[in-house]
Short mmCIF file of C-alpha atoms in Angstrom, two decimals:
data_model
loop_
_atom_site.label_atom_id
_atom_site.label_comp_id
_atom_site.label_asym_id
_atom_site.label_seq_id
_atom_site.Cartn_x
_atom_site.Cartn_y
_atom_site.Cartn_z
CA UNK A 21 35.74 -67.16 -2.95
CA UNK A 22 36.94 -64.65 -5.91
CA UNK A 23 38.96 -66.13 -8.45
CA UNK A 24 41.53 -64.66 -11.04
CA UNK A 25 40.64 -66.70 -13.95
CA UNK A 26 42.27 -65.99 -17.50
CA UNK A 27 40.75 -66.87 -20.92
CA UNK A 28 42.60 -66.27 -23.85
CA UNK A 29 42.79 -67.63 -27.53
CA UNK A 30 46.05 -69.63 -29.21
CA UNK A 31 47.09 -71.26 -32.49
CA UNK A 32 47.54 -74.94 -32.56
CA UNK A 33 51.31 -74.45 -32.25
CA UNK A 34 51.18 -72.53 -29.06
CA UNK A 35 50.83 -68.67 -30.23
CA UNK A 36 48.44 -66.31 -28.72
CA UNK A 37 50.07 -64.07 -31.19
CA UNK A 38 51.61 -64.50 -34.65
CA UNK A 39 54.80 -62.84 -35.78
CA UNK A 40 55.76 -58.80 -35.75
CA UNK A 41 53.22 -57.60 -33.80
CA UNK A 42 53.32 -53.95 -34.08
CA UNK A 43 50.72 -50.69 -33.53
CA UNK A 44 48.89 -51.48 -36.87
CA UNK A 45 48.73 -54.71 -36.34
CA UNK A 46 48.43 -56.11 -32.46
CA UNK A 47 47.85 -59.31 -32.87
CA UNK A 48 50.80 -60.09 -34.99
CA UNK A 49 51.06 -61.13 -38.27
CA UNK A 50 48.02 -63.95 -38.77
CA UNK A 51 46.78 -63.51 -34.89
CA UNK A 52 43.39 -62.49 -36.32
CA UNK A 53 42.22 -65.61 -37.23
CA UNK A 54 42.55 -66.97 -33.32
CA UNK A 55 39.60 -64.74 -32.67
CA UNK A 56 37.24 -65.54 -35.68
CA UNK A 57 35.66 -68.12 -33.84
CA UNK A 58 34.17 -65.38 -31.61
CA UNK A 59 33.41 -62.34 -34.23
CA UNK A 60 30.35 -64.29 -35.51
CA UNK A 61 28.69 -65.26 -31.97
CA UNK A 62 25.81 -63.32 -30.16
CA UNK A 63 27.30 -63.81 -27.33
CA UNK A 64 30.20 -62.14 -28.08
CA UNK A 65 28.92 -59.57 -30.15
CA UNK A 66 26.22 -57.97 -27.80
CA UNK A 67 28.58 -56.91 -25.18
CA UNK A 68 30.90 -55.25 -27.75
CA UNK A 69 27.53 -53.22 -29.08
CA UNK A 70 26.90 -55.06 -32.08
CA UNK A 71 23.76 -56.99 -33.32
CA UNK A 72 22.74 -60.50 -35.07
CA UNK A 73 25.16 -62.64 -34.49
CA UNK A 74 24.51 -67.29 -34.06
CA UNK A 75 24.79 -69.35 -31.27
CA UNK A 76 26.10 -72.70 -31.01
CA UNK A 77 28.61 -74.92 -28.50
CA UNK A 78 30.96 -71.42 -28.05
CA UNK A 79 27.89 -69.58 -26.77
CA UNK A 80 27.55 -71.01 -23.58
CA UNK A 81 31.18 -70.93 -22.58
CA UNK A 82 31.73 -67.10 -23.84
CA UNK A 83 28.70 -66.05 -21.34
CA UNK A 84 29.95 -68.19 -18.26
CA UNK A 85 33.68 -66.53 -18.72
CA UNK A 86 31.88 -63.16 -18.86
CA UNK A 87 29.68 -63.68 -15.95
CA UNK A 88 30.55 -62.43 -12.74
CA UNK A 89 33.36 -60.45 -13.68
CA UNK A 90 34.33 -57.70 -11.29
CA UNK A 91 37.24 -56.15 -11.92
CA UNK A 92 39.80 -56.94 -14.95
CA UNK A 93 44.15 -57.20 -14.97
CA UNK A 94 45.89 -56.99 -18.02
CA UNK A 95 49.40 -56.58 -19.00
CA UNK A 96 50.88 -52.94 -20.74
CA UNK A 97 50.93 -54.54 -24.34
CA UNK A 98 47.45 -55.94 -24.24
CA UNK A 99 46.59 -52.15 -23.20
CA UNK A 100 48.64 -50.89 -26.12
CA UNK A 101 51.73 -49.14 -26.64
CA UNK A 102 55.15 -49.76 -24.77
CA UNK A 103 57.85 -47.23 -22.79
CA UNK A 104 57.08 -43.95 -21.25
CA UNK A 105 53.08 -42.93 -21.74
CA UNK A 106 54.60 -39.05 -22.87
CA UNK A 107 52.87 -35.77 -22.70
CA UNK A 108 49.61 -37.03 -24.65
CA UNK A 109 49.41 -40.51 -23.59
CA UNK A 110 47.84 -43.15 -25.69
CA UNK A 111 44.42 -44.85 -24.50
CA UNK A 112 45.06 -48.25 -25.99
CA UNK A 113 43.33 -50.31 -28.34
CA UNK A 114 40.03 -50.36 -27.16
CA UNK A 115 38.54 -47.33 -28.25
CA UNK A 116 36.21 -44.88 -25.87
CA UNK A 117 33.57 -47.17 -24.89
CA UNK A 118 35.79 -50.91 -24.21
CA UNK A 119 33.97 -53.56 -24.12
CA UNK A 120 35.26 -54.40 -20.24
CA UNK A 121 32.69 -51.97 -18.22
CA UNK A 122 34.35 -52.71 -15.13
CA UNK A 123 37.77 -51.53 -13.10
CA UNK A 124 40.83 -52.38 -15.52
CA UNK A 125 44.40 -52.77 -14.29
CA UNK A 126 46.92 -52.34 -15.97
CA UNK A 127 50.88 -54.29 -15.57
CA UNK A 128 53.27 -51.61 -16.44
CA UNK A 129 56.39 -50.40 -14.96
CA UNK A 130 55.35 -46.73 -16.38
CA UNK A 131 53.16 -44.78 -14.16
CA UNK A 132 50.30 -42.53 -14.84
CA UNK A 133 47.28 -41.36 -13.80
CA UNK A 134 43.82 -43.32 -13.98
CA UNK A 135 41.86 -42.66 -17.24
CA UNK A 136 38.05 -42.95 -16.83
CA UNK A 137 36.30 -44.21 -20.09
CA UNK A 138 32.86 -44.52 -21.65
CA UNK A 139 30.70 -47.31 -20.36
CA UNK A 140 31.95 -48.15 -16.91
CA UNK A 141 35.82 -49.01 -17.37
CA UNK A 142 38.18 -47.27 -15.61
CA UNK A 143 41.71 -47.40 -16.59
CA UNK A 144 44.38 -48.07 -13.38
CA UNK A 145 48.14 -48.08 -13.95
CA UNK A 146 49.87 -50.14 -11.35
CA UNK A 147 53.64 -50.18 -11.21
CA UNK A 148 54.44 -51.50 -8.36
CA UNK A 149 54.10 -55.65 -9.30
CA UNK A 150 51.61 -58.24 -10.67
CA UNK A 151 50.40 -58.84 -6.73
CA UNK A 152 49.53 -55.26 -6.11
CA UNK A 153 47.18 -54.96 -9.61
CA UNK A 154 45.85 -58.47 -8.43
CA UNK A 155 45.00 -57.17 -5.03
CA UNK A 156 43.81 -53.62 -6.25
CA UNK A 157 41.27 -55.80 -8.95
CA UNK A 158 40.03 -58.32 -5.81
CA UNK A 159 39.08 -55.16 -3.83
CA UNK A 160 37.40 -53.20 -6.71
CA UNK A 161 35.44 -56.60 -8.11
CA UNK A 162 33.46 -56.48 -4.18
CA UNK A 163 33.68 -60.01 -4.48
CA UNK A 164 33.30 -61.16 -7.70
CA UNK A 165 35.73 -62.89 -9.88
CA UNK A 166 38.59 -60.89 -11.40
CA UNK A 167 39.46 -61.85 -15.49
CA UNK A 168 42.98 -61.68 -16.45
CA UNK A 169 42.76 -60.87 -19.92
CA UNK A 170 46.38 -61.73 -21.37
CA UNK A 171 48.76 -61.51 -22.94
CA UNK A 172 50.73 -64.03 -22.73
CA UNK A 173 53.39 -62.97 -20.90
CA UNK A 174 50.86 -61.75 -17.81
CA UNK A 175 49.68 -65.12 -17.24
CA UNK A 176 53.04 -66.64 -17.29
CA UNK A 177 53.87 -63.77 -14.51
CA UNK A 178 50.67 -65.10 -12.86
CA UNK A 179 50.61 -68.60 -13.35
CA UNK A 180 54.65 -69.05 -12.07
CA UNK A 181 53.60 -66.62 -9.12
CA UNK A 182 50.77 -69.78 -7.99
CA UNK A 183 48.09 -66.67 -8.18
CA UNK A 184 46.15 -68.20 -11.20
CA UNK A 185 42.82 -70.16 -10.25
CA UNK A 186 41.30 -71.09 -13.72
CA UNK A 187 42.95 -70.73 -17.09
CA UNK A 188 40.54 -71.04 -20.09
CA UNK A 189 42.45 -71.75 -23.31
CA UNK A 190 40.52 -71.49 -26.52
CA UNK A 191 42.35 -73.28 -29.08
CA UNK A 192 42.05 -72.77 -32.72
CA UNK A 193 43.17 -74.74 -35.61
CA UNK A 194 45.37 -72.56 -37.54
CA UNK A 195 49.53 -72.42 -37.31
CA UNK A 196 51.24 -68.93 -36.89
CA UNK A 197 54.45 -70.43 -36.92
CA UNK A 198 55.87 -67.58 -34.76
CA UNK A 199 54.83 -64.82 -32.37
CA UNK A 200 54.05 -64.90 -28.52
CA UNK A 201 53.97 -68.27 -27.07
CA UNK A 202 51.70 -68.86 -24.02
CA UNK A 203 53.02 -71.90 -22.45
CA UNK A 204 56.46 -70.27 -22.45
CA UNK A 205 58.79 -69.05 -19.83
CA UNK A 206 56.84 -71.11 -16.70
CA UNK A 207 58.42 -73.24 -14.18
CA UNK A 208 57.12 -76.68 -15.16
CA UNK A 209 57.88 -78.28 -11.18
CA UNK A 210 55.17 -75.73 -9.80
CA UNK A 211 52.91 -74.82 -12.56
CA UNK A 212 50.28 -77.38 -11.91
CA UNK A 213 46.66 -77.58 -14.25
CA UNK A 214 44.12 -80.00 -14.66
CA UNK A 215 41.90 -79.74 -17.40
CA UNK A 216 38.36 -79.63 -16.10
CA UNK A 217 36.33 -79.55 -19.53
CA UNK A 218 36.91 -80.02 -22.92
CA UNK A 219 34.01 -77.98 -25.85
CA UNK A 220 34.16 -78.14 -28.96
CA UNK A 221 32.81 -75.41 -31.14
CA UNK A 222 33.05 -74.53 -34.79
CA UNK A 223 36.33 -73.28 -35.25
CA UNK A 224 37.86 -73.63 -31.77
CA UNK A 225 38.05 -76.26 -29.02
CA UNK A 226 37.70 -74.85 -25.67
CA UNK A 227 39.81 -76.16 -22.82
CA UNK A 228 39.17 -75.43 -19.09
CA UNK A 229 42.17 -76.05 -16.61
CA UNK A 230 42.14 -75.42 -13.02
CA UNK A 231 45.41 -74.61 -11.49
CA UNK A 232 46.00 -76.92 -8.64
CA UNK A 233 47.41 -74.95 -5.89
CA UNK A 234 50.54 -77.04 -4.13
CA UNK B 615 38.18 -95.83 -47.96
CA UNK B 616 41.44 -96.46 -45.48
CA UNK B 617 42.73 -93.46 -44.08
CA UNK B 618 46.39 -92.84 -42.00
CA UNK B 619 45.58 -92.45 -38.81
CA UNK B 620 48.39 -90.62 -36.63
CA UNK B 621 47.77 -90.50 -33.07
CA UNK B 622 50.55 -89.06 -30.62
CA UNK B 623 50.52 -87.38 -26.78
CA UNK B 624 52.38 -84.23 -26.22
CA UNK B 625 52.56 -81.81 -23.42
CA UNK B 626 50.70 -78.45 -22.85
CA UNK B 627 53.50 -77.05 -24.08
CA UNK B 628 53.94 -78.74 -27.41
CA UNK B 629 56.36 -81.36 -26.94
CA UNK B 630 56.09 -85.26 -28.15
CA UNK B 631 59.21 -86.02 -26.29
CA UNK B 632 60.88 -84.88 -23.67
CA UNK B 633 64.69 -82.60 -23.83
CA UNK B 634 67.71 -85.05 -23.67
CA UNK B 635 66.72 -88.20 -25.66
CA UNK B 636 68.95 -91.01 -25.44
CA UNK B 637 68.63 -95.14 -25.73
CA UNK B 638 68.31 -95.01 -21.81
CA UNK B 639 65.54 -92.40 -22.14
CA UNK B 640 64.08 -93.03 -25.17
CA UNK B 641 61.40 -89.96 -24.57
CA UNK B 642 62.98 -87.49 -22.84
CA UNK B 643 63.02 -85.93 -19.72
CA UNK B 644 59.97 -85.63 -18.02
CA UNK B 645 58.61 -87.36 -21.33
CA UNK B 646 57.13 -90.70 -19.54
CA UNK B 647 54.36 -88.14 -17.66
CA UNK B 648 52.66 -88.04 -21.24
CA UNK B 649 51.84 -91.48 -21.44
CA UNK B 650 51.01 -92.25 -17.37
CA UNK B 651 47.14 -91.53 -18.35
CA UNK B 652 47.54 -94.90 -20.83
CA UNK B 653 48.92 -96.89 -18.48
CA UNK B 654 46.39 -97.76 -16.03
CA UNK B 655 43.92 -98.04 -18.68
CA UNK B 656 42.65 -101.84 -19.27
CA UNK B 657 42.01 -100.93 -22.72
CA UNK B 658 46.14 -100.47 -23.14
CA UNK B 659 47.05 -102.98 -20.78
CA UNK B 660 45.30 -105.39 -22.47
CA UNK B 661 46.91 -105.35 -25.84
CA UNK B 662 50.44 -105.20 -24.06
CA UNK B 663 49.91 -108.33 -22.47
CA UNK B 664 48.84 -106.28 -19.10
CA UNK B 665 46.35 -107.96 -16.71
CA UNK B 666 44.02 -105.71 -14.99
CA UNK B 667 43.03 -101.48 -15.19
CA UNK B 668 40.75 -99.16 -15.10
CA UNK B 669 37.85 -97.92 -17.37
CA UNK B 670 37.13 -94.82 -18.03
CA UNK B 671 36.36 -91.51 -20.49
CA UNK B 672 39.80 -92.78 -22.48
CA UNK B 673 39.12 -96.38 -22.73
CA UNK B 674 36.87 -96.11 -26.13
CA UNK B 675 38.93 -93.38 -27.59
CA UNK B 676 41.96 -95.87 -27.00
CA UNK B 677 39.79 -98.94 -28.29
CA UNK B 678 38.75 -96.53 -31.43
CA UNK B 679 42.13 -95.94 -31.91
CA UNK B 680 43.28 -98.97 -31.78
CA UNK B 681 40.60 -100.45 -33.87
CA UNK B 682 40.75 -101.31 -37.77
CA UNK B 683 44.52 -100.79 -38.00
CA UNK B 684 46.20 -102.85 -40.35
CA UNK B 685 49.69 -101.70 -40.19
CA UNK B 686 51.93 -99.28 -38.94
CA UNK B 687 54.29 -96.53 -40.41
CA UNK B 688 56.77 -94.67 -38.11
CA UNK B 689 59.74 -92.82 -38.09
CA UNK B 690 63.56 -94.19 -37.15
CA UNK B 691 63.66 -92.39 -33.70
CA UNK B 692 60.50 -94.14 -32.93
CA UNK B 693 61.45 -97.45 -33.69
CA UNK B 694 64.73 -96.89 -31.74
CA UNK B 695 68.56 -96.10 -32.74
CA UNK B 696 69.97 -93.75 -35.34
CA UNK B 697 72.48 -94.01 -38.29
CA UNK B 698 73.11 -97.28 -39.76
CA UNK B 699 72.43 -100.34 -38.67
CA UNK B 700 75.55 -102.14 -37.98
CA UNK B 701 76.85 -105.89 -37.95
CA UNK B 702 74.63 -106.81 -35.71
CA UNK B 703 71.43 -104.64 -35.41
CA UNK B 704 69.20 -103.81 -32.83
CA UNK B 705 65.72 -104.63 -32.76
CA UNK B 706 64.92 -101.36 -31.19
CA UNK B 707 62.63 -100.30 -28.14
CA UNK B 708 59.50 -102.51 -28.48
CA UNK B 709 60.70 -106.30 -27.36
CA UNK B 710 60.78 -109.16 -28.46
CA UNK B 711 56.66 -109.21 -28.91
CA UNK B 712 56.00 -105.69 -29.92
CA UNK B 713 52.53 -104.04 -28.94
CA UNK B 714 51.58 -103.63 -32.68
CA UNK B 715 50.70 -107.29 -34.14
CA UNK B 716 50.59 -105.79 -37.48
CA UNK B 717 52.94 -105.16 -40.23
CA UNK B 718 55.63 -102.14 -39.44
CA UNK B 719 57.11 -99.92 -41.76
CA UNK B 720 60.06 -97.73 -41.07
CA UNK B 721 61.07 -94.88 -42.38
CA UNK B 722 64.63 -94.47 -42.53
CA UNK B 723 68.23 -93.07 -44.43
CA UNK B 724 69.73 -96.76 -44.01
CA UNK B 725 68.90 -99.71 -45.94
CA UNK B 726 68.20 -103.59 -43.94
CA UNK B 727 66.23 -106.54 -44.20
CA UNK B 728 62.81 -107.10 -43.25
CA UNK B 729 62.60 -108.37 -39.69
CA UNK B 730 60.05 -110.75 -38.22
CA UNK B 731 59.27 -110.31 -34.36
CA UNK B 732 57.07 -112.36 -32.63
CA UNK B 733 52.85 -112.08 -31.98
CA UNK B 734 52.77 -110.65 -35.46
CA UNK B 735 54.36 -107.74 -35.82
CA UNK B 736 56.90 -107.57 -38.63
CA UNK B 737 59.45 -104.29 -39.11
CA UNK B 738 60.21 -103.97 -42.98
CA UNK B 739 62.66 -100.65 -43.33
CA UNK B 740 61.61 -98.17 -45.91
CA UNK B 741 64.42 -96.27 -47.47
CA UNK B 742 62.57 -94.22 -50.66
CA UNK B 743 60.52 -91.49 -48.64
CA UNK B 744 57.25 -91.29 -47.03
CA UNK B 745 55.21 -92.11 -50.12
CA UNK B 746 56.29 -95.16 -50.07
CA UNK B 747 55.99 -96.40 -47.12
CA UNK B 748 52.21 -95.15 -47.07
CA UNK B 749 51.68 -97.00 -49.98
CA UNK B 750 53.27 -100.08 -48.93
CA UNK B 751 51.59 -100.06 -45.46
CA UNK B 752 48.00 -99.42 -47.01
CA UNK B 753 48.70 -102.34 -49.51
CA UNK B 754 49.72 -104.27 -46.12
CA UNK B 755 46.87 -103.28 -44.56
CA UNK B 756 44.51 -104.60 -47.18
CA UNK B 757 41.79 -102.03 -46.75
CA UNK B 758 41.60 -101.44 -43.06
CA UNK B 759 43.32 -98.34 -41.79
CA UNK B 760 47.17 -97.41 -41.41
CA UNK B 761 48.57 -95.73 -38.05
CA UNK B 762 51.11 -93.49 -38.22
CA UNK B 763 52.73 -94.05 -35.13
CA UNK B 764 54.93 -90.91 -34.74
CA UNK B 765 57.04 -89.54 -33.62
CA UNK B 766 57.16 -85.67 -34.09
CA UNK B 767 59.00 -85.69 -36.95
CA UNK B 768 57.30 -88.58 -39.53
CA UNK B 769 54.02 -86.63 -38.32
CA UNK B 770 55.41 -83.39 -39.76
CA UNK B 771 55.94 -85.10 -43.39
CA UNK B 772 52.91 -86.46 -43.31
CA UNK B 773 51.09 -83.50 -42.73
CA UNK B 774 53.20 -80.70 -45.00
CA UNK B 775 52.98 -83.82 -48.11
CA UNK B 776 49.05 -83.68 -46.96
CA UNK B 777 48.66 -87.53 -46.90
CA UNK B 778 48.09 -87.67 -43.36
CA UNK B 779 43.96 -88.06 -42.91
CA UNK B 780 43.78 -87.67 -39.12
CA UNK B 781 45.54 -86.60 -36.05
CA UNK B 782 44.53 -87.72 -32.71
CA UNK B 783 46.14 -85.66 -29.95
CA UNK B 784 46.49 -86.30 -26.54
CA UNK B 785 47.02 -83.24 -24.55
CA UNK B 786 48.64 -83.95 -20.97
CA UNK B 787 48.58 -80.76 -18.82
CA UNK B 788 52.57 -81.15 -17.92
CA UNK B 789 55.24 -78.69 -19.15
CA UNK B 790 58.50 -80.37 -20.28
CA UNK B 791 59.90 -77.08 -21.57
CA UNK B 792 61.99 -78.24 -24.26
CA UNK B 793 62.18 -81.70 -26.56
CA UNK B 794 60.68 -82.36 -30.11
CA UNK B 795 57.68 -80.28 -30.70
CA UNK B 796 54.73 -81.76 -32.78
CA UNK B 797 53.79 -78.54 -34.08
CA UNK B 798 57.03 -77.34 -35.89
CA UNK B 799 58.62 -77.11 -38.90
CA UNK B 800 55.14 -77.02 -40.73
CA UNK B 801 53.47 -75.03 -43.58
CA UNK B 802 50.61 -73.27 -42.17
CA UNK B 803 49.50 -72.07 -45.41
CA UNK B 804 48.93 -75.97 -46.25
CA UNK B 805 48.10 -77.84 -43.23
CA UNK B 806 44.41 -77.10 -42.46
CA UNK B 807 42.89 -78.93 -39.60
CA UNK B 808 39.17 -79.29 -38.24
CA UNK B 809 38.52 -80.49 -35.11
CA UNK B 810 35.76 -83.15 -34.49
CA UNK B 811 36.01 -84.36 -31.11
CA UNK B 812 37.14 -82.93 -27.57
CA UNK B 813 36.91 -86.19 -24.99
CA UNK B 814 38.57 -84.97 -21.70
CA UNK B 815 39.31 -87.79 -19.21
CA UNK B 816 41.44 -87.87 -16.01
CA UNK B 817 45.15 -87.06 -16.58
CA UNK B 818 44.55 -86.56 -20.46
CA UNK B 819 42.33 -84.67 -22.78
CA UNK B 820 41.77 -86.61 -26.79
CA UNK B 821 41.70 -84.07 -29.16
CA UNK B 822 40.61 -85.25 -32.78
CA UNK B 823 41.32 -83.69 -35.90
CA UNK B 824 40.69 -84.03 -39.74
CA UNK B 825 43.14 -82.82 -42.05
CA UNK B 826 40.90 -80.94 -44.57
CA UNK B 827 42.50 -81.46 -48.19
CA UNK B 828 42.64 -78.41 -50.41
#
């Protein structure tokens, strides 16, 4: 059966974002480095278009979370920008080819019209709940998985909701000291996960947990 | 050469302990959960006196750990109580045959006499800072190892003073949503850790790091 499964990067002390995150600088103050890990791997860097790159213990986990990805959900500031889209409405962060050639939907309680992209990714803009994207990606991924690709306060939508299946957190040894925490916000008595593997790579660890349904 | 050795279990979250500590509940709520993996273990059971337990991915990461230790350092909160120590003053949490069989060293605000416990373990109370009560333990420990016990806080001054050689986390997939957090009140800029081994086992998953000195 399809699965919503979310992978996402966070500092030793929690952050999947540092401090003052803003339009120059989305990952917050420091958030960079969680991603580092990734920049230099082959694996990550041929699906973004870029060449060379080395493989080691990451390489094998980055292609399995890629694999049979139909359809992808994010929330509005992972897109980029926040509040009404306006008369020339921003197309995020990702430039005109992103790297997610598939069906993208987007959490946001501002509607507008689809935007199709470069490469095979289609922007959606789904107001009407974190449910309705989910449901929208499972039809458009024709049975494949569907990635939730953060931030963190989407997968705490997701994960109190009981709609998570897998959560892949890739944790990195640096401290932010302040920004977006992911295990934040969540109902403890119904938020359930069982770590299912445990890699570890230069410059990251990566943990697997499956959420056990109740 | 003998390194401190901390090794401490805290929640997916962050926490070491639980919100609400108290002499009735020394770790918090919720904060038992993070220790239920140790428990059935025969490789804990036996040092506490336990008969029986199982064997599994944990029991040589708990063996390692307990291995070539020749005392102890931990904090105040850990050993039980707070303020000073009264006419007659308690021996805190761990019985009258505590679990360490090693020399103890305490590091606290109020000044008492050394106290000798049965099965080895002695608690001598360190009032001049952190230093020195590393340096008296490693003397103690004549060339084997020193374990820094915890909790949360004794860890932090370890790490921002950068004495603190390794940190052993186990990382229990339970949310307490508030308590002592291990990761807090740190300097980022100054605390740089590798990690070196990801064991995951059921209930728990061992997380191994090496503080790398600037």
């Amino acid at each position: 059966m399809a699965r919503l499964r979310a992978n996402i990067a966070i500092s030793l002390d929690g952050y999947a974002a540092g401090p003052d995150q803003s339009e120059e600088n989305p990952l917050g103050k420091g958030g960079m480095q969680l991603h580092e890990w990734a920049f230099e791997l082959a694996a990550w860097r041929n699906p973004h278009g870029l060449e060379g790159g080395v493989v080691n213990a990451s390489s094998a986990v980055v292609e399995e979370t890629l694999a049979n990805i139909g359809a992808v959900v994010m929330g509005r500031n992972m897109f980029g920008g926040q509040g009404p889209w306006g008369d020339q409405p921003w197309n995020g962060w990702w430039g005109d080819d992103p790297p997610f050639h598939a069906p993208v939907f987007i959490v946001t309680h501002h509607p507008r019209e689809p935007v199709v992209m470069q490469g095979g990714t289609t922007f959606t803009f789904v107001t009407d709940g974190i449910e309705s994207a989910l449901a929208q990606a499972m039809h458009a991924a024709g049975g494949k998985d569907v990635s939730l690709a953060g931030g963190a306060s989407v997968i705490q939508q997701y994960l109190n909701a009981g709609l998570l299946d897998e959560l892949q957190i890739n944790l990195v040894p640096v401290l932010l000291g302040g920004g977006a925490r992911l295990f934040d916000n969540l109902d403890g008595a119904n938020v359930k996960l069982e770590c299912t593997r445990a890699v570890e790579a230069p410059g990251v660890t990566h943990l697997r947990y499956r959420a056990v349904k109740s």
